[in-house]
XYZ file of C-alpha atoms in Angstrom:
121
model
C -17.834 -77.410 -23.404
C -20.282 -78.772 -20.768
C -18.453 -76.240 -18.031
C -19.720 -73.075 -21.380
C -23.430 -74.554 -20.204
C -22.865 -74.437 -16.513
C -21.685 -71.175 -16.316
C -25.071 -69.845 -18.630
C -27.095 -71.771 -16.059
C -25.636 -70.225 -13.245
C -26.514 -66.686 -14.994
C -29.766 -67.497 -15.755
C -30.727 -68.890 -12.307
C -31.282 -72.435 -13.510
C -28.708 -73.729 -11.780
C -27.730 -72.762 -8.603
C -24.456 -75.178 -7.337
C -21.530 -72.616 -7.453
C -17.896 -74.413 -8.693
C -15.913 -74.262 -5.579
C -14.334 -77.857 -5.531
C -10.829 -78.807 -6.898
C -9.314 -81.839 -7.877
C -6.114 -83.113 -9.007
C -4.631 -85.902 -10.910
C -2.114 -87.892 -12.579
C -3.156 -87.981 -16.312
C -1.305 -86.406 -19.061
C -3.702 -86.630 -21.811
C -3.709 -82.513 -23.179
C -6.842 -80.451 -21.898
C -9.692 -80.670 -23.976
C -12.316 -78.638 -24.680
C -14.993 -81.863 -24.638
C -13.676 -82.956 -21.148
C -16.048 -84.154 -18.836
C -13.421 -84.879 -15.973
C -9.738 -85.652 -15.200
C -8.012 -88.057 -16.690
C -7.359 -89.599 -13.172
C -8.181 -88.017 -10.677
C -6.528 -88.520 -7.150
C -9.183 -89.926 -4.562
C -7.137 -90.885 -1.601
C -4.314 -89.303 0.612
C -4.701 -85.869 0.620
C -5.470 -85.459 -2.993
C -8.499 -85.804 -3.142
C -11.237 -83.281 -4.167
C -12.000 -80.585 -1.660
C -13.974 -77.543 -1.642
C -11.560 -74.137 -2.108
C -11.789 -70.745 -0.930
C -13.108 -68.420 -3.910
C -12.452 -64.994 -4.793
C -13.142 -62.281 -7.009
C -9.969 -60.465 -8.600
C -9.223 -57.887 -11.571
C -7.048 -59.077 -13.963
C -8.605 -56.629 -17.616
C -11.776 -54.889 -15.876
C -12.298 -54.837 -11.857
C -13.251 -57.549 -10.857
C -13.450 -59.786 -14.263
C -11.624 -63.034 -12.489
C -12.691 -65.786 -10.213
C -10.423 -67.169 -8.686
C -9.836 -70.368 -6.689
C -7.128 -72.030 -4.042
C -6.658 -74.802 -2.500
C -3.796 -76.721 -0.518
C -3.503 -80.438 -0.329
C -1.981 -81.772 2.528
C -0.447 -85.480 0.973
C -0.111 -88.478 2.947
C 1.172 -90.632 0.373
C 2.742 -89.873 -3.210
C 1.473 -88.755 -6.324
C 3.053 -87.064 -9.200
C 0.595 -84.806 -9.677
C -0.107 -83.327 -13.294
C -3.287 -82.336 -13.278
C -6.000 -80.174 -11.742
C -9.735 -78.569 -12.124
C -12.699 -77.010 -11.175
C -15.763 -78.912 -9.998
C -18.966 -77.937 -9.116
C -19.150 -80.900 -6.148
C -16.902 -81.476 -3.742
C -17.490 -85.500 -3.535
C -17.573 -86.869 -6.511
C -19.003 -87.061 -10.142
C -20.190 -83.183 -10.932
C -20.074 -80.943 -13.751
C -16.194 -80.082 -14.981
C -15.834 -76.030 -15.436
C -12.017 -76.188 -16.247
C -9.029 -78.406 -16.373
C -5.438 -77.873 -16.367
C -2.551 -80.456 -17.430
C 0.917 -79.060 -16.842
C 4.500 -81.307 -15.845
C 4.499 -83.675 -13.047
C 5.256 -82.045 -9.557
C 6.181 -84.888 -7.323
C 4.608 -84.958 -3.619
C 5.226 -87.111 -0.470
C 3.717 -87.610 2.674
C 3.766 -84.563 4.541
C 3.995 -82.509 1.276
C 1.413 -79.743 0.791
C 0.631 -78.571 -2.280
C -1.215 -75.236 -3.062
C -3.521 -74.746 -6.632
C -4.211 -71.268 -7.860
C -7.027 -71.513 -10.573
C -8.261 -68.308 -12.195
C -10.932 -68.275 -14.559
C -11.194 -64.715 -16.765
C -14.415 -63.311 -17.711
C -13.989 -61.860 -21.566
């Protein structure tokens, strides 16, 4: 809900931070639409937030879908089962989207790569 608000700031100029940071985490709690950040997110070895390269793609009309990747390079383990889209890249910030979906296990010297798209309808 908060991320609906963000995005009509960003339109109108009242806000100008774009949402180019990802995160990931190990909760497991369903994505909601009231969520105001992970469940638990990762903060240490490698999985921690990051800013992620952004880009514009076509999915219905040219150009209708942002979307955003990022790989984590792990030096310790997580079963990760959760990411999303924040608009800063440290900590605290202004949730866009999240996504909870089964555990993929990573170990040190793992990398892990996140496609997020966000559609435009």
């Amino acid at each position: 809900t908060r991320g609906k608000r963000k995005i009509a700031e960003l339109i109108g100029g009242i806000d100008t931070t774009p949402v180019i940071a990802m995160a990931l985490g190990t909760g497991a709690t369903a994505a909601a639409a009231g969520d105001t950040a992970l469940q638990t997110e990762i903060t240490t070895n490698g999985g921690q937030r990051g800013s992620s390269t952004i880009s514009n793609q076509t999915t219905t009309t040219t150009g209708d879908t942002m979307q955003s990747q990022k790989t984590f390079s792990f030096t310790g383990t997580f079963a990760v089962t959760e990411e999303g889209l924040i608009d800063n890249a440290s900590s605290g910030g202004i949730l866009l989207a999240r996504q909870v979906f089964s555990a993929i296990n990573v170990a040190n010297g793992d990398s892990l790569q996140i496609t997020h798209k966000v559609q435009v309808t």
